[in-house]
Amino acid sequence: MTMTSSNTPIPVDDGFNEYESAVKRQKSTTSKVWDEMTKLECDNKNELKAQCNHCKTIFSAKSSSGTSHLRRHLNSCLKYFLSKCLKFNLAYNLYFVIKLNMLMD
């Protein structure tokens, strides 16, 4: 039994539409840095910006810029650091209050 090759395309419904693929899709943001930054809409569609949720400093957010500069900013942002300390202290104090209540019961 020999298999012969045919140049006739076989129609396959794989959910892919060549016309839809031409439309640019927005890539999802997967970096944890976006939990601490907000993307800003600009009048110029080629210019994207990110704003620190803590100190409100504005940075470039183009995909070619990456997120390393945003992460470096968070490592030196005093307001971000203080918010992390405050959250840690609240959680730490809550832990001891719960422990103390358990010992008193």
CSV table of N, CA, C and O in Angstrom, one decimal:
chain,number,residue,atom,x,y,z
A,1,MET,N,0.8,-1.2,0.0
A,1,MET,CA,0.0,0.0,0.0
A,1,MET,C,0.9,1.2,0.0
A,1,MET,O,1.7,1.4,0.9
A,2,THR,N,0.7,2.1,-1.0
A,2,THR,CA,1.5,3.3,-1.1
A,2,THR,C,0.6,4.5,-0.8
A,2,THR,O,-0.5,4.5,-1.2
A,3,MET,N,1.2,5.5,-0.2
A,3,MET,CA,0.4,6.7,0.1
A,3,MET,C,0.9,7.7,-1.0
A,3,MET,O,2.1,7.9,-1.2
A,4,THR,N,-0.1,8.4,-1.6
A,4,THR,CA,0.2,9.4,-2.6
A,4,THR,C,-0.1,10.7,-2.0
A,4,THR,O,-1.0,10.9,-1.2
A,5,SER,N,0.8,11.7,-2.3
A,5,SER,CA,0.6,13.0,-1.7
A,5,SER,C,-0.3,13.8,-2.7
A,5,SER,O,-0.1,13.7,-3.9
A,6,SER,N,-1.1,14.6,-2.1
A,6,SER,CA,-2.0,15.5,-2.9
A,6,SER,C,-1.8,16.9,-2.5
A,6,SER,O,-1.5,17.2,-1.4
A,7,ASN,N,-1.8,17.8,-3.5
A,7,ASN,CA,-1.6,19.2,-3.2
A,7,ASN,C,-3.0,19.9,-2.9
A,7,ASN,O,-3.0,21.1,-2.7
A,8,THR,N,-4.0,19.1,-2.8
A,8,THR,CA,-5.3,19.7,-2.5
A,8,THR,C,-5.4,19.9,-1.0
A,8,THR,O,-5.2,19.0,-0.3
A,9,PRO,N,-5.7,21.2,-0.6
A,9,PRO,CA,-5.8,21.4,0.8
A,9,PRO,C,-7.0,20.8,1.4
A,9,PRO,O,-8.0,20.7,0.8
A,10,ILE,N,-6.8,20.2,2.6
A,10,ILE,CA,-7.9,19.6,3.3
A,10,ILE,C,-8.5,20.7,4.3
A,10,ILE,O,-7.8,21.2,5.1
A,11,PRO,N,-9.8,20.9,4.2
A,11,PRO,CA,-10.4,22.0,5.1
A,11,PRO,C,-10.4,21.4,6.5
A,11,PRO,O,-10.9,20.3,6.8
A,12,VAL,N,-9.9,22.2,7.4
A,12,VAL,CA,-9.9,21.9,8.9
A,12,VAL,C,-10.5,23.0,9.6
A,12,VAL,O,-10.1,24.1,9.5
A,13,ASP,N,-11.5,22.7,10.5
A,13,ASP,CA,-12.1,23.7,11.3
A,13,ASP,C,-11.4,23.7,12.7
A,13,ASP,O,-11.8,22.9,13.6
A,14,ASP,N,-10.3,24.4,12.8
A,14,ASP,CA,-9.5,24.4,14.0
A,14,ASP,C,-9.8,25.7,14.9
A,14,ASP,O,-9.0,26.0,15.8
A,15,GLY,N,-10.8,26.5,14.5
A,15,GLY,CA,-11.1,27.7,15.2
A,15,GLY,C,-10.2,28.9,14.8
A,15,GLY,O,-10.3,30.0,15.4
A,16,PHE,N,-9.3,28.7,13.9
A,16,PHE,CA,-8.4,29.7,13.5
A,16,PHE,C,-9.0,30.4,12.3
A,16,PHE,O,-9.4,29.7,11.3
A,17,ASN,N,-9.1,31.7,12.3
A,17,ASN,CA,-9.6,32.5,11.2
A,17,ASN,C,-8.5,33.4,10.8
A,17,ASN,O,-8.1,34.3,11.5
A,18,GLU,N,-8.1,33.3,9.5
A,18,GLU,CA,-6.9,34.1,9.1
A,18,GLU,C,-7.3,35.6,9.1
A,18,GLU,O,-6.4,36.4,9.3
A,19,TYR,N,-8.5,36.0,9.0
A,19,TYR,CA,-8.9,37.4,9.0
A,19,TYR,C,-8.9,37.9,10.5
A,19,TYR,O,-8.5,39.0,10.7
A,20,GLU,N,-9.3,37.1,11.4
A,20,GLU,CA,-9.3,37.5,12.8
A,20,GLU,C,-7.8,37.6,13.3
A,20,GLU,O,-7.5,38.4,14.2
A,21,SER,N,-6.9,36.8,12.8
A,21,SER,CA,-5.6,36.8,13.3
A,21,SER,C,-4.8,38.1,12.9
A,21,SER,O,-3.8,38.4,13.5
A,22,ALA,N,-5.3,38.7,11.9
A,22,ALA,CA,-4.7,40.0,11.5
A,22,ALA,C,-5.0,41.1,12.4
A,22,ALA,O,-4.2,42.1,12.5
A,23,VAL,N,-6.0,41.0,13.3
A,23,VAL,CA,-6.4,42.0,14.3
A,23,VAL,C,-5.4,41.8,15.4
A,23,VAL,O,-5.2,40.7,15.9
A,24,LYS,N,-4.8,42.9,15.8
A,24,LYS,CA,-3.8,42.9,16.9
A,24,LYS,C,-4.5,42.6,18.2
A,24,LYS,O,-5.4,43.3,18.6
A,25,ARG,N,-4.1,41.6,18.9
A,25,ARG,CA,-4.6,41.3,20.2
A,25,ARG,C,-3.8,41.8,21.3
A,25,ARG,O,-2.5,41.8,21.2
A,26,GLN,N,-4.4,42.3,22.4
A,26,GLN,CA,-3.6,42.8,23.5
A,26,GLN,C,-3.1,41.7,24.4
A,26,GLN,O,-3.8,40.8,24.8
A,27,LYS,N,-1.8,41.7,24.6
A,27,LYS,CA,-1.1,40.7,25.4
A,27,LYS,C,-1.5,40.9,26.9
A,27,LYS,O,-1.5,42.0,27.4
A,28,SER,N,-1.7,39.8,27.6
A,28,SER,CA,-2.0,40.0,29.0
A,28,SER,C,-0.7,40.3,29.8
A,28,SER,O,0.4,39.9,29.4
A,29,THR,N,-0.9,41.0,30.9
A,29,THR,CA,0.3,41.4,31.7
A,29,THR,C,0.4,40.3,32.8
A,29,THR,O,-0.4,40.1,33.6
A,30,THR,N,1.6,39.6,32.7
A,30,THR,CA,1.8,38.5,33.6
A,30,THR,C,2.8,38.9,34.8
A,30,THR,O,2.8,38.1,35.8
A,31,SER,N,3.5,39.9,34.7
A,31,SER,CA,4.4,40.3,35.7
A,31,SER,C,3.7,40.7,37.0
A,31,SER,O,2.7,41.4,37.0
A,32,LYS,N,4.3,40.3,38.1
A,32,LYS,CA,3.7,40.7,39.4
A,32,LYS,C,3.8,42.2,39.7
A,32,LYS,O,3.1,42.8,40.5
A,33,VAL,N,4.7,42.9,38.9
A,33,VAL,CA,4.9,44.3,39.0
A,33,VAL,C,3.6,45.1,38.7
A,33,VAL,O,3.3,46.1,39.3
A,34,TRP,N,2.7,44.5,37.9
A,34,TRP,CA,1.5,45.1,37.5
A,34,TRP,C,0.5,45.2,38.7
A,34,TRP,O,-0.5,45.9,38.6
A,35,ASP,N,0.7,44.4,39.8
A,35,ASP,CA,-0.1,44.5,40.9
A,35,ASP,C,0.1,45.8,41.7
A,35,ASP,O,-0.8,46.3,42.4
A,36,GLU,N,1.3,46.5,41.4
A,36,GLU,CA,1.6,47.7,42.1
A,36,GLU,C,1.6,48.9,41.1
A,36,GLU,O,1.9,50.0,41.6
A,37,MET,N,1.3,48.7,39.9
A,37,MET,CA,1.3,49.7,38.8
A,37,MET,C,0.0,49.8,38.1
A,37,MET,O,-0.7,48.8,38.1
A,38,THR,N,-0.4,50.9,37.6
A,38,THR,CA,-1.6,51.1,36.8
A,38,THR,C,-1.2,51.6,35.4
A,38,THR,O,-0.4,52.5,35.3
A,39,LYS,N,-1.8,50.9,34.4
A,39,LYS,CA,-1.5,51.3,33.0
A,39,LYS,C,-2.3,52.6,32.7
A,39,LYS,O,-3.5,52.6,33.1
A,40,LEU,N,-1.7,53.5,32.1
A,40,LEU,CA,-2.4,54.8,31.8
A,40,LEU,C,-2.7,54.8,30.3
A,40,LEU,O,-1.9,54.5,29.5
A,41,GLU,N,-3.9,55.3,29.9
A,41,GLU,CA,-4.3,55.5,28.5
A,41,GLU,C,-3.7,56.8,28.1
A,41,GLU,O,-3.9,57.8,28.8
A,42,CYS,N,-3.1,56.9,27.0
A,42,CYS,CA,-2.5,58.1,26.4
A,42,CYS,C,-3.2,58.5,25.2
A,42,CYS,O,-3.8,57.6,24.5
A,43,ASP,N,-3.2,59.8,24.8
A,43,ASP,CA,-3.8,60.2,23.6
A,43,ASP,C,-3.1,59.6,22.4
A,43,ASP,O,-3.7,59.2,21.4
A,44,ASN,N,-1.8,59.5,22.5
A,44,ASN,CA,-1.0,58.9,21.4
A,44,ASN,C,-1.0,57.4,21.6
A,44,ASN,O,-0.5,56.9,22.6
A,45,LYS,N,-1.6,56.6,20.7
A,45,LYS,CA,-1.7,55.2,20.9
A,45,LYS,C,-0.4,54.5,20.9
A,45,LYS,O,-0.3,53.4,21.5
A,46,ASN,N,0.7,55.1,20.4
A,46,ASN,CA,2.0,54.4,20.4
A,46,ASN,C,2.7,54.6,21.7
A,46,ASN,O,3.8,54.1,21.9
A,47,GLU,N,2.1,55.5,22.6
A,47,GLU,CA,2.8,55.8,23.8
A,47,GLU,C,2.0,55.2,25.0
A,47,GLU,O,0.9,55.6,25.2
A,48,LEU,N,2.6,54.3,25.7
A,48,LEU,CA,1.9,53.7,26.9
A,48,LEU,C,2.7,54.1,28.1
A,48,LEU,O,3.9,54.1,28.1
A,49,LYS,N,2.0,54.3,29.2
A,49,LYS,CA,2.6,54.7,30.5
A,49,LYS,C,2.1,53.9,31.6
A,49,LYS,O,1.0,53.3,31.5
A,50,ALA,N,2.9,53.8,32.6
A,50,ALA,CA,2.5,53.1,33.9
A,50,ALA,C,2.8,54.0,35.0
A,50,ALA,O,3.7,54.8,35.0
A,51,GLN,N,1.8,54.0,36.0
A,51,GLN,CA,1.9,54.8,37.2
A,51,GLN,C,2.1,54.0,38.4
A,51,GLN,O,1.3,53.1,38.6
A,52,CYS,N,3.0,54.3,39.3
A,52,CYS,CA,3.2,53.6,40.6
A,52,CYS,C,1.9,53.9,41.4
A,52,CYS,O,1.6,55.1,41.6
A,53,ASN,N,1.3,52.9,42.0
A,53,ASN,CA,0.1,53.0,42.8
A,53,ASN,C,0.5,53.7,44.1
A,53,ASN,O,-0.4,54.1,44.8
A,54,HIS,N,1.7,53.8,44.5
A,54,HIS,CA,2.1,54.3,45.8
A,54,HIS,C,2.6,55.7,45.8
A,54,HIS,O,2.1,56.6,46.5
A,55,CYS,N,3.6,56.0,44.9
A,55,CYS,CA,4.1,57.4,44.8
A,55,CYS,C,3.6,58.2,43.6
A,55,CYS,O,3.9,59.4,43.5
A,56,LYS,N,2.9,57.5,42.7
A,56,LYS,CA,2.3,58.2,41.6
A,56,LYS,C,3.3,58.6,40.5
A,56,LYS,O,3.0,59.4,39.6
A,57,THR,N,4.5,58.1,40.6
A,57,THR,CA,5.5,58.4,39.5
A,57,THR,C,5.1,57.7,38.2
A,57,THR,O,4.6,56.6,38.3
A,58,ILE,N,5.3,58.3,37.1
A,58,ILE,CA,4.9,57.8,35.8
A,58,ILE,C,6.1,57.3,35.0
A,58,ILE,O,7.2,57.9,35.0
A,59,PHE,N,6.0,56.1,34.4
A,59,PHE,CA,7.1,55.5,33.7
A,59,PHE,C,6.6,55.0,32.3
A,59,PHE,O,5.4,55.0,32.1
A,60,SER,N,7.5,54.7,31.4
A,60,SER,CA,7.2,54.1,30.1
A,60,SER,C,6.6,52.7,30.3
A,60,SER,O,7.2,52.0,31.2
A,61,ALA,N,5.6,52.3,29.6
A,61,ALA,CA,5.1,51.0,29.7
A,61,ALA,C,5.0,50.2,28.4
A,61,ALA,O,4.3,49.3,28.2
A,62,LYS,N,5.8,50.7,27.4
A,62,LYS,CA,5.9,50.0,26.1
A,62,LYS,C,6.4,48.6,26.3
A,62,LYS,O,7.3,48.4,27.2
A,63,SER,N,5.9,47.7,25.5
A,63,SER,CA,6.4,46.3,25.6
A,63,SER,C,7.9,46.2,25.4
A,63,SER,O,8.6,45.3,26.0
A,64,SER,N,8.5,47.1,24.6
A,64,SER,CA,9.9,47.0,24.3
A,64,SER,C,10.7,47.5,25.5
A,64,SER,O,11.9,47.2,25.6
A,65,SER,N,10.1,48.2,26.4
A,65,SER,CA,10.8,48.6,27.6
A,65,SER,C,10.9,47.5,28.7
A,65,SER,O,11.7,47.6,29.6
A,66,GLY,N,10.0,46.6,28.6
A,66,GLY,CA,10.0,45.5,29.6
A,66,GLY,C,9.5,46.0,31.0
A,66,GLY,O,8.8,47.1,31.1
A,67,THR,N,9.7,45.2,32.0
A,67,THR,CA,9.2,45.6,33.4
A,67,THR,C,10.3,45.7,34.4
A,67,THR,O,10.1,46.0,35.5
A,68,SER,N,11.6,45.5,34.0
A,68,SER,CA,12.7,45.6,34.9
A,68,SER,C,12.8,46.9,35.5
A,68,SER,O,13.1,47.0,36.8
A,69,HIS,N,12.6,48.0,34.8
A,69,HIS,CA,12.7,49.3,35.4
A,69,HIS,C,11.6,49.6,36.4
A,69,HIS,O,11.8,50.3,37.3
A,70,LEU,N,10.4,49.0,36.1
A,70,LEU,CA,9.3,49.2,37.1
A,70,LEU,C,9.6,48.4,38.4
A,70,LEU,O,9.4,48.9,39.5
A,71,ARG,N,10.2,47.2,38.3
A,71,ARG,CA,10.6,46.4,39.4
A,71,ARG,C,11.7,47.2,40.2
A,71,ARG,O,11.6,47.2,41.5
A,72,ARG,N,12.6,47.7,39.5
A,72,ARG,CA,13.7,48.5,40.2
A,72,ARG,C,13.1,49.7,41.0
A,72,ARG,O,13.6,50.0,42.1
A,73,HIS,N,12.2,50.3,40.4
A,73,HIS,CA,11.5,51.4,41.0
A,73,HIS,C,10.9,51.0,42.3
A,73,HIS,O,11.0,51.6,43.4
A,74,LEU,N,10.1,49.9,42.3
A,74,LEU,CA,9.5,49.4,43.5
A,74,LEU,C,10.5,49.0,44.6
A,74,LEU,O,10.2,49.2,45.8
A,75,ASN,N,11.7,48.5,44.2
A,75,ASN,CA,12.7,48.2,45.2
A,75,ASN,C,13.2,49.5,45.9
A,75,ASN,O,13.8,49.4,47.0
A,76,SER,N,13.0,50.7,45.3
A,76,SER,CA,13.5,51.9,45.9
A,76,SER,C,12.4,52.8,46.3
A,76,SER,O,12.7,53.9,46.8
A,77,CYS,N,11.2,52.5,46.1
A,77,CYS,CA,10.0,53.3,46.4
A,77,CYS,C,9.7,53.3,47.9
A,77,CYS,O,9.3,52.3,48.4
A,78,LEU,N,9.9,54.4,48.5
A,78,LEU,CA,9.7,54.5,50.0
A,78,LEU,C,8.3,54.2,50.4
A,78,LEU,O,8.0,53.5,51.3
A,79,LYS,N,7.3,54.7,49.6
A,79,LYS,CA,5.9,54.6,49.9
A,79,LYS,C,5.5,53.1,49.8
A,79,LYS,O,4.7,52.6,50.5
A,80,TYR,N,6.1,52.4,48.8
A,80,TYR,CA,5.8,51.0,48.6
A,80,TYR,C,6.4,50.2,49.8
A,80,TYR,O,5.7,49.3,50.3
A,81,PHE,N,7.6,50.5,50.2
A,81,PHE,CA,8.2,49.9,51.3
A,81,PHE,C,7.4,50.1,52.6
A,81,PHE,O,7.2,49.1,53.3
A,82,LEU,N,7.0,51.3,52.8
A,82,LEU,CA,6.2,51.6,54.0
A,82,LEU,C,4.8,50.8,54.0
A,82,LEU,O,4.4,50.3,55.0
A,83,SER,N,4.2,50.7,52.8
A,83,SER,CA,2.9,50.0,52.8
A,83,SER,C,3.2,48.5,53.0
A,83,SER,O,2.3,47.8,53.7
A,84,LYS,N,4.3,47.9,52.6
A,84,LYS,CA,4.6,46.5,52.8
A,84,LYS,C,4.9,46.3,54.3
A,84,LYS,O,4.4,45.4,54.9
A,85,CYS,N,5.6,47.3,55.0
A,85,CYS,CA,5.8,47.2,56.4
A,85,CYS,C,4.6,47.2,57.2
A,85,CYS,O,4.4,46.5,58.2
A,86,LEU,N,3.7,48.2,56.8
A,86,LEU,CA,2.4,48.3,57.5
A,86,LEU,C,1.6,47.0,57.4
A,86,LEU,O,1.0,46.6,58.4
A,87,LYS,N,1.5,46.5,56.2
A,87,LYS,CA,0.8,45.2,56.1
A,87,LYS,C,1.4,44.1,56.9
A,87,LYS,O,0.7,43.3,57.5
A,88,PHE,N,2.7,44.0,56.9
A,88,PHE,CA,3.4,43.0,57.7
A,88,PHE,C,3.1,43.2,59.2
A,88,PHE,O,2.8,42.2,59.9
A,89,ASN,N,3.2,44.4,59.7
A,89,ASN,CA,3.0,44.7,61.1
A,89,ASN,C,1.6,44.4,61.5
A,89,ASN,O,1.3,43.8,62.6
A,90,LEU,N,0.6,44.7,60.7
A,90,LEU,CA,-0.8,44.4,61.0
A,90,LEU,C,-1.0,42.9,61.1
A,90,LEU,O,-1.6,42.4,62.0
A,91,ALA,N,-0.4,42.2,60.1
A,91,ALA,CA,-0.6,40.7,60.1
A,91,ALA,C,0.1,40.1,61.3
A,91,ALA,O,-0.4,39.2,62.0
A,92,TYR,N,1.3,40.6,61.6
A,92,TYR,CA,2.1,40.1,62.8
A,92,TYR,C,1.4,40.4,64.1
A,92,TYR,O,1.2,39.5,64.9
A,93,ASN,N,0.8,41.6,64.3
A,93,ASN,CA,0.1,41.9,65.5
A,93,ASN,C,-1.2,41.1,65.6
A,93,ASN,O,-1.6,40.6,66.7
A,94,LEU,N,-1.9,40.9,64.5
A,94,LEU,CA,-3.1,40.1,64.5
A,94,LEU,C,-2.8,38.6,64.9
A,94,LEU,O,-3.6,38.0,65.7
A,95,TYR,N,-1.7,38.1,64.4
A,95,TYR,CA,-1.3,36.8,64.8
A,95,TYR,C,-1.1,36.7,66.3
A,95,TYR,O,-1.6,35.7,66.9
A,96,PHE,N,-0.5,37.6,67.0
A,96,PHE,CA,-0.3,37.6,68.4
A,96,PHE,C,-1.6,37.8,69.2
A,96,PHE,O,-1.7,37.2,70.2
A,97,VAL,N,-2.4,38.6,68.7
A,97,VAL,CA,-3.7,38.8,69.3
A,97,VAL,C,-4.5,37.5,69.3
A,97,VAL,O,-5.1,37.1,70.3
A,98,ILE,N,-4.5,36.8,68.2
A,98,ILE,CA,-5.2,35.5,68.1
A,98,ILE,C,-4.6,34.5,69.0
A,98,ILE,O,-5.3,33.8,69.7
A,99,LYS,N,-3.2,34.4,69.0
A,99,LYS,CA,-2.5,33.5,69.9
A,99,LYS,C,-2.9,33.8,71.4
A,99,LYS,O,-3.1,32.9,72.2
A,100,LEU,N,-2.9,35.1,71.8
A,100,LEU,CA,-3.2,35.5,73.1
A,100,LEU,C,-4.6,35.1,73.5
A,100,LEU,O,-4.8,34.6,74.6
A,101,ASN,N,-5.5,35.3,72.6
A,101,ASN,CA,-6.9,34.9,72.9
A,101,ASN,C,-7.1,33.4,73.0
A,101,ASN,O,-7.8,33.0,73.8
A,102,MET,N,-6.3,32.6,72.3
A,102,MET,CA,-6.3,31.2,72.4
A,102,MET,C,-5.8,30.7,73.7
A,102,MET,O,-6.3,29.8,74.4
A,103,LEU,N,-4.8,31.4,74.2
A,103,LEU,CA,-4.2,31.1,75.5
A,103,LEU,C,-5.1,31.5,76.7
A,103,LEU,O,-5.1,30.8,77.7
A,104,MET,N,-5.9,32.5,76.5
A,104,MET,CA,-6.8,33.0,77.6
A,104,MET,C,-8.0,32.1,77.7
A,104,MET,O,-8.6,32.1,78.7
A,105,ASP,N,-8.4,31.5,76.6
A,105,ASP,CA,-9.6,30.6,76.6
A,105,ASP,C,-9.4,29.3,77.3
A,105,ASP,O,-8.6,28.7,77.7
